[in-house]
Amino acid sequence: MNLPLSILDLAPINKGQSVGDGIAASVALAQKAEAFGYRRVWYAEHHNMSSIASSATSVLIAHVAANTSTIRLGAGGVMLPNHSPLTIAEQFGTLASIHPGRIDLGLGRAPGSDQLTARAMRRDPNSSDRFPDDVLELQGYLGKKSLVPGVSAVPGQGTEVPLYILGSSLFGAQLAAAFGLPFAFASHFAPAALLEALAIYRRDFQPSTQLDEPYAFAAVNVIAADTTQEAQRELLLVKRARVSLLYGRGGRTFTDEEADLVIESDAGRQVEQMVRYSAVGTPSEVRDYLEEFSELTGADELITAHQSSNTASRLRSVELTADAMALATAG
């Protein structure tokens, strides 16, 4: 199967790890992905989450890029309403100047945080409404002509860092189509509108200077292990972690028994829905699922989110998946 695979790395801080440990694990994952033929690794902007180390997305990308050689790296994505377009253009223009031809910039309009955190970031409540205009302003800064007279991004201007629109609803699909940009759907945690969004994107796509025809990504959870039982155990741990993420605000913690009760209750339906698209099992089982998912979505590229409770299992999943899909380019 000749389908490009990439990785969304949530830069997790696993139980018992420090932030430094989590970042080191992200470096190891990118090195593994590079060696085994994945096309790119993306990092998502999240804030005020004790288990995620990718809040300063551009800084993390810079560190990983300095410790890899060829793999594309980028944001999947930067939540643009949290920032001025000029600042993001300067950050990613700097990255592209240091690592030419390797940097992607995926853009989302969600806050990437809760309301309290949004206020702490001085986020304008209406900033999401300006997202389409901000995308165009950012594109101008990274292109040859700024849309803001007298203001240029240095570094940034002329780097033509490729933009990608991320979404978990129909809005992102419509915007990506109108602007002629690649579109990535976050079906690894918000699967409901996946197929409709992709259909709208392809139907309404308008060619642009960046892209001649639609290019769609679909995200899918992956847990590849040496045995089905091991993979299913990891899936249960992932679901328990989602319970804490969804219902553990304010310092609330859940025992394994409490988390399992939540999963089995009506409240657990949201957890089950979030992992609706998940390739879980041995390499052959994961391959079969990814091939079916590819046929279902018609995606041009799959973004795999390797969901494991520890670094060793996550790296093993990356390796087994590459071998199963015949990606490997080096030992």
mmCIF file of C-alpha atoms in Angstrom:
data_model
loop_
_atom_site.group_PDB
_atom_site.id
_atom_site.type_symbol
_atom_site.label_atom_id
_atom_site.label_comp_id
_atom_site.label_asym_id
_atom_site.label_seq_id
_atom_site.Cartn_x
_atom_site.Cartn_y
_atom_site.Cartn_z
ATOM 1 C CA MET A 1 0.000 0.000 0.000
ATOM 2 C CA ASN A 2 1.637 3.224 -1.176
ATOM 3 C CA LEU A 3 -0.003 5.667 1.234
ATOM 4 C CA PRO A 4 2.040 8.335 3.028
ATOM 5 C CA LEU A 5 1.918 8.023 6.803
ATOM 6 C CA SER A 6 2.770 10.787 9.216
ATOM 7 C CA ILE A 7 2.588 11.217 12.978
ATOM 8 C CA LEU A 8 0.844 13.580 15.349
ATOM 9 C CA ASP A 9 2.953 13.634 18.498
ATOM 10 C CA LEU A 10 1.061 15.046 21.471
ATOM 11 C CA ALA A 11 4.377 15.239 23.346
ATOM 12 C CA PRO A 12 2.901 13.337 26.293
ATOM 13 C CA ILE A 13 4.340 13.498 29.773
ATOM 14 C CA ASN A 14 3.666 9.987 30.991
ATOM 15 C CA LYS A 15 3.150 9.043 34.605
ATOM 16 C CA GLY A 16 6.446 9.284 36.482
ATOM 17 C CA GLN A 17 8.110 11.396 33.783
ATOM 18 C CA SER A 18 9.387 14.951 34.012
ATOM 19 C CA VAL A 19 8.693 17.509 31.285
ATOM 20 C CA GLY A 20 12.277 16.989 30.131
ATOM 21 C CA ASP A 21 11.659 13.252 29.868
ATOM 22 C CA GLY A 22 8.589 13.862 27.741
ATOM 23 C CA ILE A 23 10.458 16.176 25.388
ATOM 24 C CA ALA A 24 13.328 13.690 25.092
ATOM 25 C CA ALA A 25 10.749 11.042 24.170
ATOM 26 C CA SER A 26 9.443 13.302 21.401
ATOM 27 C CA VAL A 27 12.951 13.615 20.011
ATOM 28 C CA ALA A 28 13.338 9.829 20.083
ATOM 29 C CA LEU A 29 9.979 9.409 18.341
ATOM 30 C CA ALA A 30 10.911 11.826 15.543
ATOM 31 C CA GLN A 31 14.239 10.054 15.061
ATOM 32 C CA LYS A 32 12.414 6.735 14.864
ATOM 33 C CA ALA A 33 9.878 8.183 12.415
ATOM 34 C CA GLU A 34 12.681 9.546 10.237
ATOM 35 C CA ALA A 35 14.483 6.203 10.180
ATOM 36 C CA PHE A 36 11.327 4.256 9.361
ATOM 37 C CA GLY A 37 10.000 6.340 6.508
ATOM 38 C CA TYR A 38 7.221 8.497 7.921
ATOM 39 C CA ARG A 39 6.697 11.702 5.950
ATOM 40 C CA ARG A 40 6.286 14.228 8.778
ATOM 41 C CA VAL A 41 5.721 14.712 12.505
ATOM 42 C CA TRP A 42 3.381 17.414 13.782
ATOM 43 C CA TYR A 43 2.929 18.856 17.277
ATOM 44 C CA ALA A 44 -0.261 20.407 18.646
ATOM 45 C CA GLU A 45 -0.601 23.539 20.736
ATOM 46 C CA HIS A 46 -2.265 22.753 24.079
ATOM 47 C CA HIS A 47 -2.175 24.776 27.280
ATOM 48 C CA ASN A 48 -2.681 24.092 30.982
ATOM 49 C CA MET A 49 -2.550 20.322 30.531
ATOM 50 C CA SER A 50 -0.187 18.555 32.904
ATOM 51 C CA SER A 51 0.243 15.588 30.551
ATOM 52 C CA ILE A 52 1.174 17.493 27.351
ATOM 53 C CA ALA A 53 4.497 19.265 26.689
ATOM 54 C CA SER A 54 3.810 20.948 23.322
ATOM 55 C CA SER A 55 2.433 24.313 24.468
ATOM 56 C CA ALA A 56 5.433 26.232 23.064
ATOM 57 C CA THR A 57 5.042 24.495 19.724
ATOM 58 C CA SER A 58 7.641 26.352 17.674
ATOM 59 C CA VAL A 59 10.274 25.904 20.395
ATOM 60 C CA LEU A 60 9.649 22.155 20.485
ATOM 61 C CA ILE A 61 9.846 21.950 16.688
ATOM 62 C CA ALA A 62 13.186 23.776 16.753
ATOM 63 C CA HIS A 63 14.602 21.317 19.280
ATOM 64 C CA VAL A 64 13.397 18.253 17.390
ATOM 65 C CA ALA A 65 14.593 19.648 14.056
ATOM 66 C CA ALA A 66 18.079 20.172 15.502
ATOM 67 C CA ASN A 67 18.146 16.493 16.460
ATOM 68 C CA THR A 68 16.896 15.089 13.142
ATOM 69 C CA SER A 69 18.033 15.514 9.552
ATOM 70 C CA THR A 70 15.383 15.038 6.868
ATOM 71 C CA ILE A 71 11.872 14.454 8.209
ATOM 72 C CA ARG A 72 9.347 17.280 7.862
ATOM 73 C CA LEU A 73 8.260 18.835 11.151
ATOM 74 C CA GLY A 74 5.474 21.212 11.928
ATOM 75 C CA ALA A 75 2.514 22.400 13.911
ATOM 76 C CA GLY A 76 -0.592 20.336 13.906
ATOM 77 C CA GLY A 77 -1.369 22.887 14.818
ATOM 78 C CA VAL A 78 -0.862 26.413 16.024
ATOM 79 C CA MET A 79 -4.124 27.830 17.381
ATOM 80 C CA LEU A 80 -3.908 31.070 15.472
ATOM 81 C CA PRO A 81 -6.484 33.047 17.517
ATOM 82 C CA ASN A 82 -4.054 32.813 20.455
ATOM 83 C CA HIS A 83 -1.395 34.769 18.545
ATOM 84 C CA SER A 84 -0.767 37.632 16.178
ATOM 85 C CA PRO A 85 -0.135 36.430 12.601
ATOM 86 C CA LEU A 86 3.094 38.445 12.522
ATOM 87 C CA THR A 87 4.501 36.626 15.553
ATOM 88 C CA ILE A 88 3.742 33.209 14.080
ATOM 89 C CA ALA A 89 5.224 34.258 10.722
ATOM 90 C CA GLU A 90 8.437 35.303 12.460
ATOM 91 C CA GLN A 91 8.632 32.074 14.477
ATOM 92 C CA PHE A 92 8.025 29.741 11.545
ATOM 93 C CA GLY A 93 10.027 31.924 9.185
ATOM 94 C CA THR A 94 12.935 31.479 11.570
ATOM 95 C CA LEU A 95 12.420 27.711 11.630
ATOM 96 C CA ALA A 96 12.225 27.561 7.832
ATOM 97 C CA SER A 97 15.381 29.650 7.497
ATOM 98 C CA ILE A 98 17.300 27.300 9.785
ATOM 99 C CA HIS A 99 15.764 24.110 8.359
ATOM 100 C CA PRO A 100 14.730 24.906 4.765
ATOM 101 C CA GLY A 101 12.248 22.566 3.138
ATOM 102 C CA ARG A 102 11.358 20.802 6.395
ATOM 103 C CA ILE A 103 8.812 23.024 8.156
ATOM 104 C CA ASP A 104 4.993 22.832 8.005
ATOM 105 C CA LEU A 105 2.492 25.213 9.590
ATOM 106 C CA GLY A 106 -0.906 23.762 10.416
ATOM 107 C CA LEU A 107 -3.486 26.244 11.711
ATOM 108 C CA GLY A 108 -6.548 25.805 13.898
ATOM 109 C CA ARG A 109 -9.060 28.252 15.330
ATOM 110 C CA ALA A 110 -9.805 26.495 18.635
ATOM 111 C CA PRO A 111 -8.289 27.924 21.846
ATOM 112 C CA GLY A 112 -6.385 24.751 22.734
ATOM 113 C CA SER A 113 -7.305 25.367 26.344
ATOM 114 C CA ASP A 114 -10.139 25.997 28.780
ATOM 115 C CA GLN A 115 -11.774 29.394 29.364
ATOM 116 C CA LEU A 116 -9.662 30.242 32.416
ATOM 117 C CA THR A 117 -6.478 29.544 30.484
ATOM 118 C CA ALA A 118 -7.728 31.548 27.516
ATOM 119 C CA ARG A 119 -8.155 34.547 29.810
ATOM 120 C CA ALA A 120 -4.695 34.002 31.277
ATOM 121 C CA MET A 121 -3.307 34.115 27.713
ATOM 122 C CA ARG A 122 -5.063 37.482 27.194
ATOM 123 C CA ARG A 123 -7.054 35.890 24.407
ATOM 124 C CA ASP A 124 -9.712 38.098 22.806
ATOM 125 C CA PRO A 125 -13.060 36.225 22.994
ATOM 126 C CA ASN A 126 -13.809 37.368 19.434
ATOM 127 C CA SER A 127 -10.470 36.359 17.961
ATOM 128 C CA SER A 128 -11.845 33.151 16.444
ATOM 129 C CA ASP A 129 -14.130 35.246 14.254
ATOM 130 C CA ARG A 130 -11.063 36.788 12.609
ATOM 131 C CA PHE A 131 -9.480 33.414 11.813
ATOM 132 C CA PRO A 132 -9.983 33.557 8.001
ATOM 133 C CA ASP A 133 -8.517 37.066 7.789
ATOM 134 C CA ASP A 134 -5.654 36.092 10.085
ATOM 135 C CA VAL A 135 -4.802 33.121 7.852
ATOM 136 C CA LEU A 136 -4.559 35.419 4.831
ATOM 137 C CA GLU A 137 -2.486 37.955 6.775
ATOM 138 C CA LEU A 138 -0.114 35.199 7.891
ATOM 139 C CA GLN A 139 0.125 33.861 4.350
ATOM 140 C CA GLY A 140 1.092 37.317 3.147
ATOM 141 C CA TYR A 141 3.858 37.642 5.721
ATOM 142 C CA LEU A 142 5.342 34.305 4.629
ATOM 143 C CA GLY A 143 4.965 35.125 0.937
ATOM 144 C CA LYS A 144 6.467 37.843 -1.209
ATOM 145 C CA LYS A 145 4.039 40.645 -0.338
ATOM 146 C CA SER A 146 2.622 41.524 3.056
ATOM 147 C CA LEU A 147 -1.054 42.474 3.215
ATOM 148 C CA VAL A 148 -0.205 45.017 5.916
ATOM 149 C CA PRO A 149 1.472 48.052 4.339
ATOM 150 C CA GLY A 150 4.834 48.815 5.874
ATOM 151 C CA VAL A 151 5.036 45.604 7.924
ATOM 152 C CA SER A 152 7.158 42.610 6.955
ATOM 153 C CA ALA A 153 8.059 39.409 8.792
ATOM 154 C CA VAL A 154 11.812 39.063 9.188
ATOM 155 C CA PRO A 155 12.549 36.172 9.243
ATOM 156 C CA GLY A 156 9.515 34.955 7.329
ATOM 157 C CA GLN A 157 9.066 36.981 4.172
ATOM 158 C CA GLY A 158 9.601 34.849 1.084
ATOM 159 C CA THR A 159 10.006 31.565 2.966
ATOM 160 C CA GLU A 160 6.649 30.314 1.637
ATOM 161 C CA VAL A 161 6.172 28.002 4.607
ATOM 162 C CA PRO A 162 3.278 25.758 3.511
ATOM 163 C CA LEU A 163 0.024 26.294 5.397
ATOM 164 C CA TYR A 164 -2.472 23.586 6.345
ATOM 165 C CA ILE A 165 -5.953 24.117 7.745
ATOM 166 C CA LEU A 166 -6.888 21.824 10.631
ATOM 167 C CA GLY A 167 -10.429 21.156 11.686
ATOM 168 C CA SER A 168 -12.885 18.981 13.546
ATOM 169 C CA SER A 169 -16.008 20.492 11.957
ATOM 170 C CA LEU A 170 -17.281 21.604 8.568
ATOM 171 C CA PHE A 171 -15.945 25.149 8.975
ATOM 172 C CA GLY A 172 -12.326 24.119 8.505
ATOM 173 C CA ALA A 173 -13.202 22.114 5.402
ATOM 174 C CA GLN A 174 -15.010 25.071 3.856
ATOM 175 C CA LEU A 175 -12.163 27.469 4.642
ATOM 176 C CA ALA A 176 -9.443 25.149 3.330
ATOM 177 C CA ALA A 177 -11.433 24.655 0.129
ATOM 178 C CA ALA A 178 -12.002 28.388 -0.364
ATOM 179 C CA PHE A 179 -8.336 29.239 0.235
ATOM 180 C CA GLY A 180 -6.969 26.301 -1.766
ATOM 181 C CA LEU A 181 -5.010 24.845 1.146
ATOM 182 C CA PRO A 182 -4.471 21.270 2.363
ATOM 183 C CA PHE A 183 -6.989 20.140 4.967
ATOM 184 C CA ALA A 184 -6.425 17.846 7.955
ATOM 185 C CA PHE A 185 -9.382 16.483 9.911
ATOM 186 C CA ALA A 186 -8.938 15.689 13.608
ATOM 187 C CA SER A 187 -10.749 12.361 13.488
ATOM 188 C CA HIS A 188 -8.437 10.927 16.144
ATOM 189 C CA PHE A 189 -10.573 12.644 18.801
ATOM 190 C CA ALA A 190 -13.548 14.272 17.002
ATOM 191 C CA PRO A 191 -14.695 11.769 14.389
ATOM 192 C CA ALA A 192 -18.348 12.733 13.912
ATOM 193 C CA ALA A 193 -18.084 15.005 10.860
ATOM 194 C CA LEU A 194 -15.112 13.328 9.179
ATOM 195 C CA LEU A 195 -16.690 12.045 5.981
ATOM 196 C CA GLU A 196 -18.964 15.043 5.421
ATOM 197 C CA ALA A 197 -16.079 17.466 5.965
ATOM 198 C CA LEU A 198 -13.850 15.660 3.475
ATOM 199 C CA ALA A 199 -16.649 15.579 0.900
ATOM 200 C CA ILE A 200 -17.264 19.331 1.256
ATOM 201 C CA TYR A 201 -13.550 20.062 1.011
ATOM 202 C CA ARG A 202 -13.154 18.109 -2.218
ATOM 203 C CA ARG A 203 -16.367 19.450 -3.744
ATOM 204 C CA ASP A 204 -15.650 23.128 -3.082
ATOM 205 C CA PHE A 205 -11.858 23.215 -3.493
ATOM 206 C CA GLN A 206 -10.468 26.217 -5.391
ATOM 207 C CA PRO A 207 -6.900 25.924 -6.741
ATOM 208 C CA SER A 208 -4.318 28.310 -5.296
ATOM 209 C CA THR A 209 -0.669 29.200 -5.719
ATOM 210 C CA GLN A 210 0.161 26.629 -3.020
ATOM 211 C CA LEU A 211 -2.039 23.776 -4.220
ATOM 212 C CA ASP A 212 -3.529 22.746 -7.581
ATOM 213 C CA GLU A 213 -5.960 20.125 -6.307
ATOM 214 C CA PRO A 214 -7.365 18.961 -2.954
ATOM 215 C CA TYR A 215 -5.017 17.271 -0.503
ATOM 216 C CA ALA A 216 -6.708 15.757 2.521
ATOM 217 C CA PHE A 217 -5.303 14.283 5.721
ATOM 218 C CA ALA A 218 -7.308 12.107 8.096
ATOM 219 C CA ALA A 219 -6.091 11.417 11.620
ATOM 220 C CA VAL A 220 -6.373 7.986 13.227
ATOM 221 C CA ASN A 221 -5.304 6.559 16.575
ATOM 222 C CA VAL A 222 -2.812 3.692 16.379
ATOM 223 C CA ILE A 223 -1.702 1.172 18.986
ATOM 224 C CA ALA A 224 0.470 -1.475 17.356
ATOM 225 C CA ALA A 225 1.961 -4.128 19.637
ATOM 226 C CA ASP A 226 3.461 -7.583 19.396
ATOM 227 C CA THR A 227 0.204 -9.180 20.603
ATOM 228 C CA THR A 228 -3.460 -8.246 20.393
ATOM 229 C CA GLN A 229 -3.764 -8.532 24.162
ATOM 230 C CA GLU A 230 -0.947 -6.050 24.751
ATOM 231 C CA ALA A 231 -2.495 -3.556 22.338
ATOM 232 C CA GLN A 232 -5.910 -3.871 23.988
ATOM 233 C CA ARG A 233 -4.340 -3.266 27.402
ATOM 234 C CA GLU A 234 -2.796 -0.079 26.075
ATOM 235 C CA LEU A 235 -6.170 0.974 24.646
ATOM 236 C CA LEU A 236 -7.765 0.601 28.079
ATOM 237 C CA LEU A 237 -5.023 2.767 29.581
ATOM 238 C CA VAL A 238 -5.657 5.380 26.892
ATOM 239 C CA LYS A 239 -9.374 5.405 27.701
ATOM 240 C CA ARG A 240 -8.648 5.821 31.407
ATOM 241 C CA ALA A 241 -6.381 8.759 30.592
ATOM 242 C CA ARG A 242 -9.163 10.314 28.501
ATOM 243 C CA VAL A 243 -11.494 10.067 31.504
ATOM 244 C CA SER A 244 -9.063 12.127 33.551
ATOM 245 C CA LEU A 245 -8.638 14.586 30.686
ATOM 246 C CA LEU A 246 -12.378 15.072 30.252
ATOM 247 C CA TYR A 247 -13.616 14.872 33.814
ATOM 248 C CA GLY A 248 -10.564 15.506 35.981
ATOM 249 C CA ARG A 249 -10.458 19.290 36.031
ATOM 250 C CA GLY A 250 -9.761 21.048 39.299
ATOM 251 C CA GLY A 251 -7.250 18.493 40.459
ATOM 252 C CA ARG A 252 -9.679 15.575 40.424
ATOM 253 C CA THR A 253 -7.966 12.224 40.062
ATOM 254 C CA PHE A 254 -9.481 8.850 39.226
ATOM 255 C CA THR A 255 -8.419 5.417 40.340
ATOM 256 C CA ASP A 256 -8.397 2.731 37.663
ATOM 257 C CA GLU A 257 -11.604 1.330 39.116
ATOM 258 C CA GLU A 258 -13.320 4.734 39.052
ATOM 259 C CA ALA A 259 -12.181 5.388 35.492
ATOM 260 C CA ASP A 260 -13.510 2.006 34.370
ATOM 261 C CA LEU A 261 -16.883 2.799 35.926
ATOM 262 C CA VAL A 262 -16.993 6.065 33.997
ATOM 263 C CA ILE A 263 -16.103 4.268 30.761
ATOM 264 C CA GLU A 264 -18.944 1.799 31.330
ATOM 265 C CA SER A 265 -21.476 4.555 32.140
ATOM 266 C CA ASP A 266 -23.351 6.934 29.855
ATOM 267 C CA ALA A 267 -20.585 9.479 30.426
ATOM 268 C CA GLY A 268 -18.171 6.994 28.904
ATOM 269 C CA ARG A 269 -19.844 7.280 25.524
ATOM 270 C CA GLN A 270 -17.835 10.415 24.830
ATOM 271 C CA VAL A 271 -14.623 8.546 25.575
ATOM 272 C CA GLU A 272 -15.628 5.695 23.263
ATOM 273 C CA GLN A 273 -16.610 8.190 20.564
ATOM 274 C CA MET A 274 -13.232 9.902 20.782
ATOM 275 C CA VAL A 275 -11.422 6.645 19.951
ATOM 276 C CA ARG A 276 -13.893 5.576 17.280
ATOM 277 C CA TYR A 277 -11.198 5.530 14.613
ATOM 278 C CA SER A 278 -8.420 3.447 16.158
ATOM 279 C CA ALA A 279 -6.131 0.816 14.679
ATOM 280 C CA VAL A 280 -5.372 -1.489 17.590
ATOM 281 C CA GLY A 281 -3.602 -4.843 17.562
ATOM 282 C CA THR A 282 -0.754 -6.700 15.938
ATOM 283 C CA PRO A 283 0.989 -5.237 12.867
ATOM 284 C CA SER A 284 -1.251 -7.195 10.503
ATOM 285 C CA GLU A 285 -4.374 -6.070 12.356
ATOM 286 C CA VAL A 286 -3.219 -2.461 12.290
ATOM 287 C CA ARG A 287 -2.400 -2.712 8.576
ATOM 288 C CA ASP A 288 -5.854 -4.096 7.783
ATOM 289 C CA TYR A 289 -7.531 -1.322 9.747
ATOM 290 C CA LEU A 290 -5.464 1.461 8.157
ATOM 291 C CA GLU A 291 -6.179 0.118 4.686
ATOM 292 C CA GLU A 292 -9.917 0.083 5.446
ATOM 293 C CA PHE A 293 -9.718 3.575 6.944
ATOM 294 C CA SER A 294 -7.873 4.807 3.866
ATOM 295 C CA GLU A 295 -10.563 3.404 1.592
ATOM 296 C CA LEU A 296 -13.309 4.889 3.769
ATOM 297 C CA THR A 297 -11.843 8.389 3.738
ATOM 298 C CA GLY A 298 -9.968 8.506 0.448
ATOM 299 C CA ALA A 299 -7.315 10.471 2.336
ATOM 300 C CA ASP A 300 -4.146 11.456 0.517
ATOM 301 C CA GLU A 301 -2.164 11.005 3.725
ATOM 302 C CA LEU A 302 -2.883 9.518 7.146
ATOM 303 C CA ILE A 303 -1.847 11.206 10.368
ATOM 304 C CA THR A 304 -1.239 8.506 12.964
ATOM 305 C CA ALA A 305 -1.545 9.360 16.659
ATOM 306 C CA HIS A 306 0.298 6.590 18.510
ATOM 307 C CA GLN A 307 -1.517 6.289 21.814
ATOM 308 C CA SER A 308 0.491 4.431 24.426
ATOM 309 C CA SER A 309 0.995 4.741 28.167
ATOM 310 C CA ASN A 310 4.791 4.792 28.007
ATOM 311 C CA THR A 311 7.575 5.820 25.669
ATOM 312 C CA ALA A 312 8.796 2.305 24.866
ATOM 313 C CA SER A 313 5.339 1.141 23.761
ATOM 314 C CA ARG A 314 4.822 4.268 21.666
ATOM 315 C CA LEU A 315 8.153 3.858 19.873
ATOM 316 C CA ARG A 316 7.402 0.186 19.309
ATOM 317 C CA SER A 317 4.039 1.116 17.797
ATOM 318 C CA VAL A 318 5.750 3.557 15.418
ATOM 319 C CA GLU A 319 8.181 0.864 14.307
ATOM 320 C CA LEU A 320 5.651 -1.959 13.945
ATOM 321 C CA THR A 321 3.252 0.228 11.982
ATOM 322 C CA ALA A 322 5.998 1.284 9.552
ATOM 323 C CA ASP A 323 7.027 -2.309 8.985
ATOM 324 C CA ALA A 324 3.409 -3.401 8.513
ATOM 325 C CA MET A 325 2.812 -0.678 5.944
ATOM 326 C CA ALA A 326 6.216 -1.255 4.259
ATOM 327 C CA LEU A 327 7.481 2.247 5.047
ATOM 328 C CA ALA A 328 10.881 1.310 6.406
ATOM 329 C CA THR A 329 13.807 3.004 4.702
ATOM 330 C CA ALA A 330 16.506 2.297 7.270
ATOM 331 C CA GLY A 331 17.178 -0.046 10.122
#
